Every structure is written in C-alpha cells, then in structure tokens.
CSV table of C-alpha atoms in Angstrom, one decimal:
chain,number,residue,atom,x,y,z
A,975,MET,CA,1.1,-27.0,-1.3
A,976,ALA,CA,2.3,-24.4,-3.6
A,977,ILE,CA,1.9,-20.8,-3.5
A,978,ARG,CA,4.1,-18.8,-6.1
A,979,VAL,CA,4.6,-15.0,-6.8
A,980,GLN,CA,6.6,-14.5,-9.8
A,981,ALA,CA,7.0,-11.8,-12.8
A,982,GLU,CA,7.3,-14.9,-15.3
A,983,ASP,CA,4.5,-16.5,-17.3
A,984,PHE,CA,3.0,-20.1,-16.4
A,985,ASP,CA,1.6,-22.6,-18.6
A,986,VAL,CA,-1.8,-24.1,-17.2
A,987,GLY,CA,-1.5,-27.2,-18.8
A,988,THR,CA,2.2,-27.9,-17.5
A,989,GLU,CA,0.9,-26.6,-14.2
A,990,TYR,CA,-2.3,-28.7,-14.3
A,991,ALA,CA,-0.2,-31.9,-15.0
A,992,ALA,CA,2.6,-31.3,-12.4
A,993,PHE,CA,-0.3,-30.8,-9.8
A,994,THR,CA,-2.0,-34.0,-10.7
A,995,ALA,CA,0.7,-36.2,-11.2
A,996,GLY,CA,0.7,-39.4,-9.5
A,997,ARG,CA,-2.1,-38.2,-7.1
A,998,THR,CA,-4.8,-40.9,-8.0
A,999,SER,CA,-7.1,-39.9,-4.9
A,1000,ILE,CA,-7.8,-36.6,-6.8
A,1001,GLY,CA,-11.5,-37.2,-7.9
A,1002,GLY,CA,-11.6,-33.3,-9.5
A,1003,VAL,CA,-9.8,-30.6,-9.7
A,1004,ALA,CA,-11.4,-26.9,-10.5
A,1005,MET,CA,-9.1,-24.1,-11.8
A,1006,PHE,CA,-9.8,-20.3,-12.2
A,1007,VAL,CA,-7.1,-18.2,-14.3
A,1008,GLY,CA,-7.4,-14.6,-14.4
A,1009,LEU,CA,-6.2,-12.4,-17.3
A,1010,VAL,CA,-5.7,-8.7,-18.3
A,1011,ARG,CA,-8.7,-7.1,-20.1
A,1012,ASP,CA,-8.4,-4.8,-22.9
A,1013,ILE,CA,-10.9,-2.5,-21.3
A,1014,ALA,CA,-11.7,-1.2,-17.9
A,1015,GLY,CA,-14.1,1.4,-17.0
A,1016,GLY,CA,-14.9,2.1,-20.6
A,1017,ALA,CA,-11.4,2.7,-21.6
A,1018,ALA,CA,-8.8,0.8,-23.6
A,1019,VAL,CA,-5.8,-0.6,-21.5
A,1020,SER,CA,-2.9,-1.0,-23.2
A,1021,ALA,CA,-0.9,-2.4,-20.2
A,1022,MET,CA,-1.4,-3.1,-16.9
A,1023,THR,CA,1.6,-3.0,-13.9
A,1024,LEU,CA,1.0,-5.1,-10.7
A,1025,GLU,CA,2.9,-3.7,-7.7
A,1026,HIS,CA,2.8,-5.9,-4.6
A,1027,TYR,CA,4.1,-6.1,-0.9
A,1028,PRO,CA,7.2,-9.0,-0.9
A,1029,GLY,CA,7.1,-11.1,2.3
A,1030,MET,CA,3.2,-9.7,3.2
A,1031,THR,CA,2.0,-11.1,-0.2
A,1032,GLU,CA,3.1,-14.5,0.4
A,1033,ARG,CA,2.2,-14.6,3.9
A,1034,GLN,CA,-1.2,-13.8,3.1
A,1035,LEU,CA,-1.7,-16.1,0.2
A,1036,GLU,CA,-0.2,-18.9,2.6
A,1037,ALA,CA,-3.0,-17.8,5.3
A,1038,ILE,CA,-5.3,-17.8,2.7
A,1039,GLU,CA,-4.5,-21.6,1.7
A,1040,GLU,CA,-4.6,-22.4,5.2
A,1041,GLU,CA,-8.0,-21.1,5.9
A,1042,ALA,CA,-9.5,-23.0,2.5
A,1043,ARG,CA,-8.1,-26.3,4.0
A,1044,ARG,CA,-9.6,-25.5,7.1
A,1045,ARG,CA,-13.0,-25.6,5.5
A,1046,TRP,CA,-12.8,-28.1,2.8
A,1047,PRO,CA,-11.0,-31.4,2.5
A,1048,LEU,CA,-8.6,-30.8,-0.3
A,1049,ASP,CA,-5.7,-32.9,-1.6
A,1050,ASP,CA,-4.1,-30.2,-2.7
A,1051,VAL,CA,-3.8,-26.4,-3.6
A,1052,LEU,CA,-1.9,-24.1,-6.2
A,1053,VAL,CA,-1.9,-20.4,-6.3
A,1054,ILE,CA,0.1,-18.7,-8.8
A,1055,HIS,CA,0.2,-14.7,-9.1
A,1056,ARG,CA,1.9,-12.7,-11.1
A,1057,TYR,CA,3.8,-9.0,-10.4
A,1058,GLY,CA,5.4,-6.3,-13.1
A,1059,ARG,CA,4.3,-5.1,-16.5
A,1060,LEU,CA,1.4,-7.3,-18.2
A,1061,GLU,CA,-0.8,-7.1,-21.3
A,1062,PRO,CA,-4.1,-7.5,-22.7
A,1063,GLY,CA,-4.5,-11.3,-23.1
A,1064,ASP,CA,-1.9,-12.0,-20.5
A,1065,ARG,CA,-2.1,-14.3,-17.4
A,1066,ILE,CA,-2.4,-12.6,-13.8
A,1067,VAL,CA,-3.2,-15.4,-11.8
A,1068,MET,CA,-4.5,-18.8,-11.4
A,1069,VAL,CA,-5.7,-20.8,-8.5
A,1070,ALA,CA,-6.0,-24.7,-8.5
A,1071,THR,CA,-7.6,-26.7,-6.2
A,1072,ALA,CA,-7.9,-30.6,-5.8
A,1073,SER,CA,-10.4,-32.7,-3.6
A,1074,ALA,CA,-11.8,-36.1,-3.9
A,1075,HIS,CA,-15.1,-34.5,-5.0
A,1076,ARG,CA,-16.2,-31.2,-6.9
A,1077,ASP,CA,-18.0,-29.9,-4.4
A,1078,ALA,CA,-14.9,-29.2,-2.2
A,1079,ALA,CA,-13.0,-28.1,-5.0
A,1080,PHE,CA,-15.4,-25.6,-6.7
A,1081,GLU,CA,-16.2,-24.1,-3.6
A,1082,SER,CA,-12.8,-23.7,-2.3
A,1083,CYS,CA,-11.4,-22.6,-5.6
A,1084,ARG,CA,-13.9,-19.5,-5.7
A,1085,PHE,CA,-13.1,-19.0,-1.9
A,1086,LEU,CA,-9.5,-18.8,-2.4
A,1087,MET,CA,-10.1,-15.6,-5.5
A,1088,ASP,CA,-12.5,-14.0,-3.4
A,1089,TRP,CA,-10.3,-14.0,-0.6
A,1090,LEU,CA,-7.3,-13.3,-2.7
A,1091,LYS,CA,-8.8,-10.1,-4.1
A,1092,THR,CA,-9.3,-8.4,-0.7
A,1093,LYS,CA,-6.5,-9.6,1.1
A,1094,ALA,CA,-3.5,-10.2,-0.7
A,1095,PRO,CA,-1.5,-7.2,-1.4
A,1096,PHE,CA,-1.5,-6.4,-5.0
A,1097,TRP,CA,-2.2,-3.1,-6.8
A,1098,LYS,CA,-2.9,-2.6,-10.3
A,1099,LEU,CA,-1.8,0.1,-12.6
A,1100,GLU,CA,-3.5,0.4,-15.9
A,1101,ALA,CA,-2.3,2.6,-19.1
A,1102,THR,CA,-4.8,4.2,-20.9
A,1103,PRO,CA,-4.9,6.5,-24.0
A,1104,GLU,CA,-5.9,9.2,-20.9
A,1105,GLY,CA,-2.6,8.1,-18.9
A,1106,GLU,CA,-1.8,5.7,-16.1
A,1107,ARG,CA,-4.3,5.4,-13.5
A,1108,TRP,CA,-4.3,2.9,-10.3
A,1109,VAL,CA,-7.2,0.6,-10.5
A,1110,GLU,CA,-9.8,1.2,-7.5
A,1111,ALA,CA,-10.9,-1.4,-5.3
A,1112,LYS,CA,-14.6,-2.6,-6.2
A,1113,GLU,CA,-17.6,-2.8,-3.4
A,1114,SER,CA,-18.8,-6.2,-5.3
A,1115,ASP,CA,-15.2,-7.7,-4.3
A,1116,ASP,CA,-15.6,-6.7,-0.5
A,1117,ALA,CA,-19.2,-8.6,-1.1
A,1118,ALA,CA,-18.1,-11.7,-2.4
A,1119,ALA,CA,-15.5,-12.1,0.2
A,1120,ALA,CA,-17.9,-11.5,2.9
A,1121,ARG,CA,-19.9,-14.2,1.7
A,1122,TRP,CA,-17.5,-16.8,3.1
A,1123,ALA,CA,-17.4,-15.0,6.8
A,1124,GLN,CA,-17.8,-17.5,9.3
B,1253,MET,CA,10.3,3.1,12.6
B,1254,LYS,CA,10.3,2.1,9.3
B,1255,ILE,CA,7.2,2.8,7.3
B,1256,LEU,CA,6.5,1.6,3.8
B,1257,TYR,CA,4.0,3.1,0.9
B,1258,PHE,CA,2.3,1.2,-1.9
B,1259,ALA,CA,0.7,2.0,-5.2
B,1260,TRP,CA,-0.9,5.8,-5.3
B,1261,LEU,CA,0.3,6.4,-1.5
B,1262,ARG,CA,3.5,5.5,-2.5
B,1263,SER,CA,3.6,7.9,-5.6
B,1264,LYS,CA,1.5,10.8,-3.7
B,1265,ILE,CA,4.1,10.8,-0.7
B,1266,GLY,CA,7.0,10.7,-2.8
B,1267,VAL,CA,8.8,7.9,-1.4
B,1268,PRO,CA,8.5,4.2,-1.3
B,1269,THR,CA,9.7,4.1,2.6
B,1270,GLU,CA,10.7,6.4,5.4
B,1271,THR,CA,12.2,6.2,8.7
B,1272,VAL,CA,10.4,8.1,11.7
B,1273,GLU,CA,11.1,8.9,15.5
B,1274,LEU,CA,7.5,8.2,16.7
B,1275,PRO,CA,6.2,10.5,19.5
B,1276,ALA,CA,5.5,8.5,22.6
B,1277,GLU,CA,1.9,9.6,22.4
B,1278,VAL,CA,1.5,7.8,19.2
B,1279,THR,CA,0.7,4.2,19.7
B,1280,THR,CA,-1.9,2.9,17.4
B,1281,ALA,CA,-2.3,2.4,13.9
B,1282,GLY,CA,-4.6,5.4,13.5
B,1283,ALA,CA,-2.6,7.4,15.6
B,1284,LEU,CA,0.1,7.0,13.1
B,1285,VAL,CA,-1.6,7.8,10.0
B,1286,GLU,CA,-3.2,11.1,11.9
B,1287,TRP,CA,0.1,12.1,13.1
B,1288,LEU,CA,1.9,11.3,9.5
B,1289,LYS,CA,-0.4,13.8,7.8
B,1290,THR,CA,1.6,16.5,9.9
B,1291,ARG,CA,5.1,15.7,8.3
B,1292,SER,CA,4.1,17.5,4.8
B,1293,PRO,CA,1.7,18.6,2.8
B,1294,ARG,CA,2.1,15.8,-0.1
B,1295,HIS,CA,1.3,13.4,3.3
B,1296,ALA,CA,-1.9,15.3,4.3
B,1297,GLU,CA,-3.2,15.2,0.8
B,1298,ALA,CA,-2.3,11.4,0.3
B,1299,LEU,CA,-4.0,10.4,3.7
B,1300,ALA,CA,-6.9,12.5,3.7
B,1301,ASN,CA,-9.2,10.1,3.2
B,1302,SER,CA,-8.9,7.5,5.8
B,1303,LYS,CA,-11.3,5.2,4.2
B,1304,VAL,CA,-8.9,4.5,1.4
B,1305,VAL,CA,-5.6,4.1,3.8
B,1306,LYS,CA,-5.2,0.6,4.9
B,1307,VAL,CA,-2.7,-0.2,7.7
B,1308,ALA,CA,-0.6,-3.7,7.9
B,1309,VAL,CA,1.6,-4.1,11.2
B,1310,ASN,CA,4.1,-7.1,10.3
B,1311,GLN,CA,2.7,-8.0,7.2
B,1312,GLU,CA,-0.6,-8.5,8.5
B,1313,HIS,CA,-3.9,-6.7,8.1
B,1314,VAL,CA,-5.1,-4.5,11.0
B,1315,PRO,CA,-8.0,-2.0,12.1
B,1316,TYR,CA,-6.8,1.4,13.4
B,1317,ASP,CA,-7.0,1.0,16.7
B,1318,HIS,CA,-4.1,-1.8,16.7
B,1319,PRO,CA,-1.3,-1.1,18.9
B,1320,ILE,CA,2.0,-0.2,17.1
B,1321,SER,CA,5.4,0.0,18.4
B,1322,ALA,CA,8.8,1.4,17.5
B,1323,THR,CA,10.2,-2.1,16.1
B,1324,ASP,CA,7.0,-3.3,14.2
B,1325,GLU,CA,7.2,-3.0,10.2
B,1326,ILE,CA,4.4,-0.7,9.3
B,1327,ALA,CA,3.0,0.0,5.6
B,1328,LEU,CA,0.3,1.9,4.4
B,1329,PHE,CA,-1.6,1.1,1.4
B,1330,PRO,CA,-4.6,1.6,-0.6
B,1331,PRO,CA,-7.3,-1.1,-0.7
B,1332,VAL,CA,-6.0,-4.1,-2.5
B,1333,THR,CA,-7.1,-4.7,-6.4
B,1334,GLY,CA,-5.3,-8.2,-7.4
B,1335,GLY,CA,-6.5,-11.3,-8.7
C-alpha cells in the first residue's frame, strides 16, 4: 500500500513500473490521473493552488484505501495527491489499483476517486483573470460518492 | 482548545489557527460553531452559512451533534474540493 501527499510532480510510467514490479499475481491495473484544466466555469484558469490539512489528509486517504480493500480483492493500491501551486496540464492526483481481475481494479479505482473527492481535506484556489476564487464543491461529486454507500 | 481553519474560512476569519477558552455549555461541534460566531464580525460572516462549514474532530469528519472536549483537535473548513 502507498499513500503519498506531496508537492513534487510524479511520473506515471515510473509509478506504474514500481507498482507492478515482481507482482505476477496481478491480472490488471486500473489507473486514474487527474490534471489541472485551463478553463473552469467559463473562466480561464492560469494556476491552481491546492491547500490541505496535513495529518488529516493522510488519515482520510488511508481510511479510504482500507475501505476499498474491504470491498474488493486488491493486490495493491497507490494514491498520490499533490498540494501547492500547479499550472494547467500539471498532474494533481493519481490512483492505481491492482487485482487479479479487471472488475475489481476498475470499480475500486473509481470508488477511491469518488470518495477522495468528498472526504480528503483538500481545497482548490483558482487564479483567473478576475482574480483568485475558491473552487466550490459540486453536488455531482456528492452524488458520485453516495452511489457507493452501503 | 485549539481550532484550525482552512481555505476561505481561514482567509475570511483572518488566522489559520486560534486557541479559545471553551465555555462549559459548549459541548458539541454545532454549539462551537454558534459560539465562535460571537467572537468577531469576521467570525460571524465566515460562519454564517452552516451548510458550508464542516467540522473535523481529531482529524475525522463529524456531524454537528458530535461531542467535543477541551483536548480535541478541532478544524473548521468548507466542503472539500480535492481530486
């Protein structure tokens, strides 16, 4: 297992190689990579600053991973989430799940992202031509997370 | 009791953290939010809409009826927007 909260960028290929190295029981890996978009709500975004709550962030991500492992038979889970100042095109988050079969990998990857978006204490501040603005939470994110309620 | 603020709650209140002496009658997360509103006009404005004021106690999300005590680490923040 690995949960990493970091300012630095990461290389998806390097992470994938390390994630699967020597693990021949893995039948499939699902990966999601979230990027900074250059437009949001009709406004151009020149930069995004991610703030988080050190300590609680790691704790929440670990709890989300634990829940994913409880629900699906996973060989491994990787979550990397960046904080600090990012620019359009920069990677924000990566989730990878490995399992013997694809259903568990696909479903758990989506679950991890949906839960992360509503539980991990990160906040985005966007820089636009009209000034800085805090990103508002979306009801669609709550709905996406609610689908996984048990 | 130490209280941490994040995102626009931090910028509206003007400090990232503050230490408060909790009155005995303030025993839940929701009561704390109500009491904090009385500390200054900045607090009152920042905390006006409780729908967008979330509370964590000891780094766990909690509902407003969750009990609090002086030794807890309390954080107030808007709905999260990571990912």
